[in-house]
Short mmCIF file of C-alpha atoms and ligand atoms in Angstrom, two decimals:
data_model
loop_
_atom_site.label_atom_id
_atom_site.label_comp_id
_atom_site.label_asym_id
_atom_site.label_seq_id
_atom_site.Cartn_x
_atom_site.Cartn_y
_atom_site.Cartn_z
CA MET A 22 -0.60 -17.33 -12.62
CA VAL A 23 -3.57 -16.94 -10.42
CA TYR A 24 -5.58 -13.59 -10.06
CA THR A 25 -7.58 -14.31 -6.64
CA LEU A 26 -11.04 -11.63 -6.35
CA GLY A 27 -10.77 -11.69 -2.07
CA ILE A 28 -13.87 -10.15 -0.58
CA GLU A 29 -13.90 -9.01 3.18
CA SER A 30 -17.07 -7.61 5.12
CA THR A 31 -16.88 -9.60 8.70
CA CYS A 32 -17.10 -6.69 10.76
CA ASP A 33 -17.47 -2.74 9.54
CA GLU A 34 -15.37 -2.46 6.68
CA THR A 35 -16.64 -3.63 3.40
CA ALA A 36 -13.33 -4.60 1.17
CA ALA A 37 -12.21 -6.10 -2.40
CA ALA A 38 -8.92 -6.88 -3.31
CA VAL A 39 -7.34 -8.65 -6.30
CA VAL A 40 -4.07 -10.38 -5.69
CA LYS A 41 -1.82 -12.14 -7.99
CA ASP A 42 -0.31 -15.51 -6.89
CA GLY A 43 -1.30 -15.27 -3.22
CA ARG A 44 1.26 -12.29 -2.83
CA ILE A 45 1.12 -9.31 -5.34
CA ILE A 46 -0.75 -7.02 -4.94
CA LEU A 47 -2.80 -5.75 -7.84
CA SER A 48 -5.72 -3.78 -6.04
CA ASN A 49 -7.01 -2.97 -2.00
CA VAL A 50 -10.56 -1.42 -1.93
CA VAL A 51 -11.96 -0.40 1.70
CA ALA A 52 -14.81 0.95 2.47
CA SER A 53 -15.18 1.88 5.71
CA SER A 54 -18.17 2.86 8.34
CA ALA A 55 -15.84 4.51 10.78
CA ASP A 56 -17.98 7.52 10.04
CA LEU A 57 -20.63 5.45 12.08
CA MET A 58 -18.95 3.95 14.67
CA GLU A 59 -17.57 7.58 16.01
CA ARG A 60 -20.80 9.17 15.72
CA TYR A 61 -22.40 5.67 17.84
CA GLY A 62 -19.36 4.92 19.53
CA GLY A 63 -19.32 1.05 18.57
CA VAL A 64 -20.40 -1.27 16.01
CA PHE A 65 -24.29 -1.65 15.55
CA PRO A 66 -24.64 -4.69 13.50
CA GLU A 67 -28.00 -4.03 11.41
CA MET A 68 -26.47 -0.68 10.24
CA ALA A 69 -22.89 -2.52 9.25
CA SER A 70 -24.54 -5.11 7.82
CA ARG A 71 -27.10 -2.25 5.63
CA ARG A 72 -23.56 -0.41 4.98
CA HIS A 73 -22.34 -3.43 3.68
CA ALA A 74 -25.37 -4.27 1.39
CA GLU A 75 -24.76 -0.38 -0.28
CA ALA A 76 -20.97 -0.82 -0.60
CA ILE A 77 -20.22 -4.19 -1.25
CA ARG A 78 -21.16 -4.04 -5.63
CA PRO A 79 -18.85 -0.66 -5.77
CA VAL A 80 -16.27 -1.86 -4.27
CA VAL A 81 -15.70 -5.15 -5.92
CA GLU A 82 -16.27 -3.50 -9.10
CA GLU A 83 -13.42 -1.14 -8.18
CA ALA A 84 -10.80 -3.44 -7.14
CA ILE A 85 -11.63 -5.64 -10.78
CA ALA A 86 -11.18 -2.67 -12.81
CA LYS A 87 -8.16 -1.29 -11.01
CA ALA A 88 -6.40 -4.47 -11.54
CA GLY A 89 -7.82 -5.07 -14.95
CA VAL A 90 -7.28 -8.74 -15.12
CA GLU A 91 -9.57 -11.89 -15.57
CA ILE A 92 -10.24 -13.79 -12.28
CA ASP A 93 -9.60 -17.51 -11.62
CA LEU A 94 -10.42 -17.63 -7.87
CA ILE A 95 -12.71 -15.91 -5.51
CA ALA A 96 -11.82 -16.30 -1.79
CA VAL A 97 -14.11 -14.71 0.85
CA ALA A 98 -13.77 -14.29 4.71
CA ARG A 99 -16.37 -16.71 5.71
CA GLY A 100 -15.94 -15.63 9.30
CA PRO A 101 -15.57 -14.69 12.45
CA GLY A 102 -17.72 -12.07 11.93
CA LEU A 103 -21.07 -10.72 12.85
CA ILE A 104 -23.54 -12.63 11.29
CA GLY A 105 -25.02 -9.74 8.94
CA SER A 106 -22.10 -8.76 7.75
CA LEU A 107 -20.78 -11.68 6.78
CA LEU A 108 -23.75 -12.62 4.84
CA VAL A 109 -23.49 -10.10 2.69
CA GLY A 110 -19.89 -10.71 1.71
CA MET A 111 -20.59 -14.55 1.26
CA GLN A 112 -23.64 -14.53 -0.86
CA PHE A 113 -22.00 -11.90 -3.05
CA ALA A 114 -18.95 -13.99 -3.34
CA LYS A 115 -21.40 -17.43 -3.87
CA GLY A 116 -23.52 -15.49 -6.85
CA LEU A 117 -20.07 -14.64 -8.61
CA SER A 118 -18.52 -18.02 -8.34
CA ILE A 119 -21.77 -19.26 -10.12
CA ALA A 120 -22.00 -16.23 -12.38
CA TRP A 121 -18.21 -16.56 -13.70
CA ASN A 122 -18.14 -20.48 -13.11
CA LYS A 123 -15.20 -20.12 -10.95
CA PRO A 124 -14.15 -21.78 -7.80
CA LEU A 125 -14.79 -20.21 -4.50
CA ILE A 126 -12.44 -20.52 -1.30
CA GLY A 127 -13.96 -19.86 2.43
CA VAL A 128 -11.13 -18.40 4.40
CA ASN A 129 -10.59 -17.61 8.51
CA HIS A 130 -10.54 -14.05 8.93
CA VAL A 131 -8.17 -14.14 11.71
CA GLU A 132 -5.68 -16.59 10.11
CA ALA A 133 -5.59 -13.98 6.99
CA HIS A 134 -4.63 -11.54 9.83
CA LEU A 135 -1.69 -13.08 10.12
CA TYR A 136 -1.01 -13.88 6.26
CA ALA A 137 -0.85 -10.04 5.82
CA ALA A 138 2.63 -10.24 7.87
CA MET A 139 3.89 -13.23 6.09
CA MET A 140 2.50 -12.30 2.48
CA GLU A 141 5.19 -9.26 2.81
CA ALA A 142 7.73 -11.12 4.65
CA PRO A 143 10.69 -13.08 2.57
CA TRP A 144 9.63 -16.55 1.26
CA PRO A 145 10.34 -19.41 2.24
CA LEU A 146 8.87 -18.41 5.67
CA LYS A 147 10.95 -19.79 8.44
CA PHE A 148 8.96 -22.06 10.66
CA PRO A 149 7.96 -22.62 13.52
CA ALA A 150 7.29 -19.36 14.41
CA LEU A 151 5.22 -17.46 16.70
CA GLY A 152 1.71 -15.71 15.71
CA LEU A 153 0.76 -13.19 17.14
CA VAL A 154 -3.25 -11.58 16.38
CA LEU A 155 -3.54 -8.32 18.50
CA SER A 156 -7.28 -7.31 17.30
CA GLY A 157 -10.55 -5.57 19.29
CA GLY A 158 -11.77 -9.53 18.90
CA HIS A 159 -8.83 -11.56 19.64
CA THR A 160 -5.68 -12.21 21.86
CA LEU A 161 -3.85 -14.99 20.31
CA LEU A 162 -0.78 -16.28 21.26
CA LEU A 163 -0.01 -19.40 18.40
CA LYS A 164 2.68 -22.14 17.90
CA ILE A 165 2.89 -22.13 13.84
CA ASN A 166 4.31 -25.39 12.31
CA SER A 167 3.73 -24.35 8.96
CA LEU A 168 1.06 -21.99 7.02
CA GLY A 169 -2.89 -23.63 7.79
CA ASP A 170 -1.00 -25.66 10.86
CA TYR A 171 -1.65 -23.58 14.13
CA GLU A 172 -1.68 -24.44 17.81
CA ARG A 173 -3.05 -22.25 20.19
CA ILE A 174 -0.53 -21.76 23.26
CA GLY A 175 -2.07 -18.48 24.44
CA THR A 176 -5.44 -16.49 24.88
CA THR A 177 -6.95 -13.75 27.26
CA VAL A 178 -9.35 -15.13 29.41
CA ASP A 179 -11.47 -11.91 29.74
CA ASP A 180 -10.69 -8.50 27.67
CA ALA A 181 -8.94 -8.87 23.76
CA ILE A 182 -6.15 -6.40 24.06
CA GLY A 183 -8.10 -4.00 21.71
CA GLU A 184 -10.89 -3.94 24.09
CA ALA A 185 -8.65 -3.05 26.45
CA PHE A 186 -7.87 0.10 24.71
CA ASP A 187 -10.92 0.74 23.53
CA LYS A 188 -12.55 0.51 27.24
CA VAL A 189 -9.75 2.94 28.26
CA ALA A 190 -9.96 5.30 25.91
CA ALA A 191 -13.89 5.89 27.02
CA MET A 192 -12.79 6.09 30.45
CA LEU A 193 -10.04 9.06 29.42
CA GLY A 194 -12.77 10.59 27.73
CA LEU A 195 -11.08 9.48 23.91
CA PRO A 196 -13.52 8.87 21.01
CA TYR A 197 -14.11 5.29 19.27
CA PRO A 198 -12.48 3.24 18.94
CA GLY A 199 -9.79 4.35 21.20
CA GLY A 200 -6.62 2.24 20.23
CA PRO A 201 -5.12 5.45 17.96
CA HIS A 202 -6.37 7.92 20.35
CA VAL A 203 -4.27 6.28 23.38
CA GLU A 204 -1.32 5.93 21.20
CA LYS A 205 -1.43 9.32 20.38
CA LEU A 206 -1.93 10.45 23.75
CA ALA A 207 0.76 8.34 25.47
CA LYS A 208 3.25 9.36 23.49
CA GLU A 209 2.94 12.76 25.86
CA GLY A 210 3.21 10.74 28.85
CA ASP A 211 5.38 8.84 31.12
CA PRO A 212 4.36 5.19 31.91
CA THR A 213 6.71 5.67 35.22
CA GLN A 214 4.36 7.28 36.83
CA PHE A 215 1.55 4.64 37.51
CA ALA A 216 2.54 1.37 38.78
CA PHE A 217 0.61 -0.62 37.08
CA THR A 218 0.44 -4.43 36.41
CA THR A 219 -1.36 -6.92 34.40
CA SER A 220 -2.98 -10.05 36.18
CA ARG A 221 -1.29 -13.57 35.97
CA VAL A 222 -3.28 -16.30 34.99
CA LYS A 223 -3.56 -19.06 37.28
CA ARG A 224 -1.48 -22.54 35.73
CA SER A 225 -1.78 -20.77 32.38
CA PRO A 226 1.30 -18.69 31.92
CA LEU A 227 0.95 -17.84 28.24
CA ASP A 228 -2.58 -16.73 28.65
CA PHE A 229 -3.91 -13.01 29.09
CA SER A 230 -5.72 -11.02 31.49
CA PHE A 231 -5.96 -7.50 30.96
CA SER A 232 -9.43 -6.55 32.85
CA GLY A 233 -7.37 -5.94 36.25
CA LEU A 234 -5.51 -3.46 34.32
CA LYS A 235 -8.65 -1.64 33.15
CA THR A 236 -10.04 -1.31 36.68
CA ALA A 237 -6.26 0.07 37.75
CA VAL A 238 -6.83 2.92 35.08
CA LEU A 239 -10.46 3.18 36.38
CA TYR A 240 -9.39 4.26 39.93
CA LYS A 241 -7.28 6.50 39.02
CA LYS A 242 -9.06 7.90 36.46
CA GLY A 243 -8.21 11.82 38.03
CA GLY A 244 -4.83 11.56 37.02
CA ASN A 245 -3.38 13.08 34.65
CA ARG A 246 -4.21 11.66 31.44
CA ALA A 247 -1.39 11.23 29.13
CA ASP A 248 0.56 9.24 32.10
CA LEU A 249 -2.38 7.33 32.52
CA ALA A 250 -2.52 6.24 28.88
CA ALA A 251 1.35 5.81 28.43
CA ALA A 252 0.98 3.48 31.47
CA PHE A 253 -1.34 1.70 30.39
CA GLN A 254 -0.09 1.07 27.52
CA GLU A 255 3.43 0.50 28.62
CA THR A 256 2.16 -2.50 31.27
CA ALA A 257 -0.29 -4.32 28.19
CA PHE A 258 2.41 -4.27 25.75
CA LYS A 259 5.04 -5.30 28.11
CA ASP A 260 2.99 -8.42 28.59
CA VAL A 261 2.50 -9.13 25.63
CA LEU A 262 6.64 -9.36 24.93
CA GLY A 263 7.17 -11.17 28.04
CA LYS A 264 5.12 -14.15 26.52
CA ALA A 265 6.29 -13.81 23.61
CA LYS A 266 9.38 -13.90 24.62
CA ILE A 267 8.69 -17.18 26.51
CA ALA A 268 6.82 -18.76 23.85
CA TYR A 269 10.10 -17.81 21.10
CA GLN A 270 12.45 -19.81 23.43
CA GLN A 271 10.11 -22.40 24.25
CA PHE A 272 9.35 -23.70 20.86
CA ASP A 273 12.61 -22.72 19.02
CA CYS A 274 10.83 -20.33 16.82
CA GLN A 275 12.38 -19.10 13.61
CA SER A 276 10.70 -15.99 13.28
CA VAL A 277 7.37 -13.68 14.68
CA PHE A 278 4.41 -12.58 12.62
CA LEU A 279 1.74 -10.47 13.94
CA GLY A 280 -1.55 -9.10 12.92
CA GLY A 281 -4.79 -7.37 13.86
CA GLY A 282 -5.77 -3.56 14.42
CA VAL A 283 -3.52 -3.31 17.37
CA CYS A 284 -0.47 -3.48 15.28
CA ASN A 285 -0.95 -0.54 13.71
CA ASN A 286 0.73 1.02 17.03
CA LEU A 287 4.09 1.80 16.66
CA ARG A 288 5.41 1.19 20.55
CA LEU A 289 4.39 -2.32 20.14
CA ARG A 290 6.63 -2.27 16.47
CA GLU A 291 9.47 -1.05 18.51
CA LEU A 292 9.54 -3.50 21.46
CA PHE A 293 8.93 -6.19 18.71
CA TYR A 294 11.82 -4.93 16.37
CA THR A 295 14.33 -4.66 19.33
CA THR A 296 13.48 -8.49 20.71
CA PHE A 297 13.86 -10.40 17.87
CA PRO A 298 15.47 -11.03 15.13
CA ASN A 299 12.85 -12.29 12.37
CA VAL A 300 9.86 -10.11 13.22
CA TYR A 301 7.30 -9.01 10.67
CA PHE A 302 4.14 -7.08 10.89
CA PRO A 303 2.03 -5.97 7.93
CA SER A 304 2.51 -3.01 6.50
CA PHE A 305 -0.37 -0.57 7.31
CA ALA A 306 -2.89 -1.12 4.47
CA LEU A 307 -2.90 -4.62 5.89
CA THR A 308 -3.19 -4.22 9.21
CA LEU A 309 -6.74 -3.18 9.28
CA ASP A 310 -9.74 -5.49 7.93
CA ASN A 311 -9.17 -5.64 4.43
CA ALA A 312 -9.57 -8.02 1.56
CA ALA A 313 -5.82 -8.40 0.14
CA MET A 314 -5.24 -10.58 3.28
CA ILE A 315 -8.17 -13.08 2.38
CA ALA A 316 -7.40 -13.35 -1.35
CA GLY A 317 -3.79 -13.74 -0.75
CA LEU A 318 -5.06 -16.28 1.83
CA GLY A 319 -7.47 -18.00 -0.06
CA THR A 320 -4.78 -18.49 -3.33
CA GLN A 321 -2.55 -20.40 -0.66
CA LYS A 322 -5.47 -22.66 0.64
CA PHE A 323 -6.63 -23.51 -3.17
CA LEU A 324 -3.04 -23.91 -4.62
CA GLU A 325 -2.52 -26.64 -1.63
CA ARG A 326 -5.70 -28.51 -2.34
CA PRO A 327 -7.36 -27.12 -5.43
CA ILE A 328 -10.38 -27.99 -4.66
CA SER A 329 -13.72 -25.44 -4.62
CA ASP A 330 -15.39 -25.25 -1.22
CA PRO A 331 -19.30 -25.68 -1.65
CA LEU A 332 -22.23 -23.40 -2.47
CA ASP A 333 -24.05 -24.63 0.68
CA MET A 334 -20.59 -23.13 2.60
CA GLU A 335 -21.98 -21.68 5.69
CA ALA A 336 -21.04 -18.15 7.60
CA LEU A 337 -19.47 -18.88 10.52
CA THR A 338 -19.49 -16.50 13.43
CA ARG A 339 -16.95 -17.80 15.00
CA ILE A 340 -14.40 -20.52 14.18
CA PRO A 341 -11.23 -21.79 16.11
CA ILE A 342 -8.15 -20.71 14.45
CA ALA A 343 -6.43 -23.94 15.85
O1 LIG B 418 -8.16 -6.45 13.61
P1 LIG B 418 -8.93 -4.81 14.12
O2 LIG B 418 -9.35 -3.44 12.91
O3 LIG B 418 -10.42 -5.53 14.12
C1 LIG B 418 -11.40 -6.99 14.63
O4 LIG B 418 -11.02 -7.80 14.03
O5 LIG B 418 -11.11 -6.48 15.96
O6 LIG B 418 -8.75 -4.13 15.15
C2 LIG B 418 -9.22 -3.37 16.11
C3 LIG B 418 -9.19 -2.83 17.50
C4 LIG B 418 -9.89 -1.74 18.18
O7 LIG B 418 -9.47 -2.18 19.33
C5 LIG B 418 -8.76 -0.72 17.94
O8 LIG B 418 -8.62 0.16 18.95
C6 LIG B 418 -7.03 -1.38 17.85
O9 LIG B 418 -7.51 -2.34 17.14
N1 LIG B 418 -6.12 -0.09 17.36
C7 LIG B 418 -5.34 0.42 18.23
C8 LIG B 418 -4.27 0.94 16.86
N2 LIG B 418 -5.49 0.90 16.28
C9 LIG B 418 -6.23 -0.18 16.04
N3 LIG B 418 -4.87 -0.22 19.23
C10 LIG B 418 -3.84 0.46 19.73
N4 LIG B 418 -2.97 1.36 18.94
C11 LIG B 418 -3.43 1.52 17.92
N5 LIG B 418 -2.49 2.39 17.34
ZN1 LIG B 419 -9.56 -8.10 11.75
#
């Protein structure tokens, strides 16, 4: 048995969790600075770092107390993210590793978002699989050959899909982060009232571009807000679904794993559940930034290669997944 403490501080959530054997969640604690985001309409790196510095110790203590087990391994998100935020989690994890004399594993936050879906799916997982990361910072289409082996087959050339939701929300006068508000408004709207389209990316049929769609919404700003929200959401999701279908067939995929904040959206889930046979979304607790996915993925990495990462491991603001 392996009990892993996971620590996550890449953006604006300070999180810690204890996971048994990479898949069984014993505790999952998240402290969010959502109040700051809503008040100021975005993430301010310096404020986020200060919040992490205040929250990290109580959050980790709570996660350990709730789990009530002795920790064997420490996993930490080493990036991508905001440098000041990352450093808080990294330094805390390194400190614990020294104090407890336990191995330390650094994991990729984006890969962990996908692992969140894998963690709860029935094992053995079926590969090759299609992976989609849909968040405020990423729009990735991946071929997953096995856990840890990814090929990037599509990405966005401009806005990330969550970013497009946030910007459209701002145009419609909705609070930040806008995704959930757009979803709620879209439920009351008729998507057929506006004929929006997404742009094609020349010679890259699996890449995404959302900036044209965003501008199209801007031009219609005076229209019915619910219809605008519905048409925007439907157009963006049909684009993602269409590309997923092509990739699924092209790479003979056996399952689909999705991760990232946009996966909270029920319309997105419905579209995927009704299209593919083996599609796995994370449960809602694991969809937004959390440390259970970090602990889980860290455990799998350590089981595959039981060597601690060095204590001079650096935080990385950008890490490619493939
Ligand atoms: O994964 P995440 O928590 O943070 C990043 O790593 O980016 O994703 C946050 C993004 C935001 O852009 C937010 O608007 C979007 O996910 N989001 C949603 C929904 N809930 C969150 N987008 C559409 N519908 C939702 N229900
Ligand atoms: Zn994230």
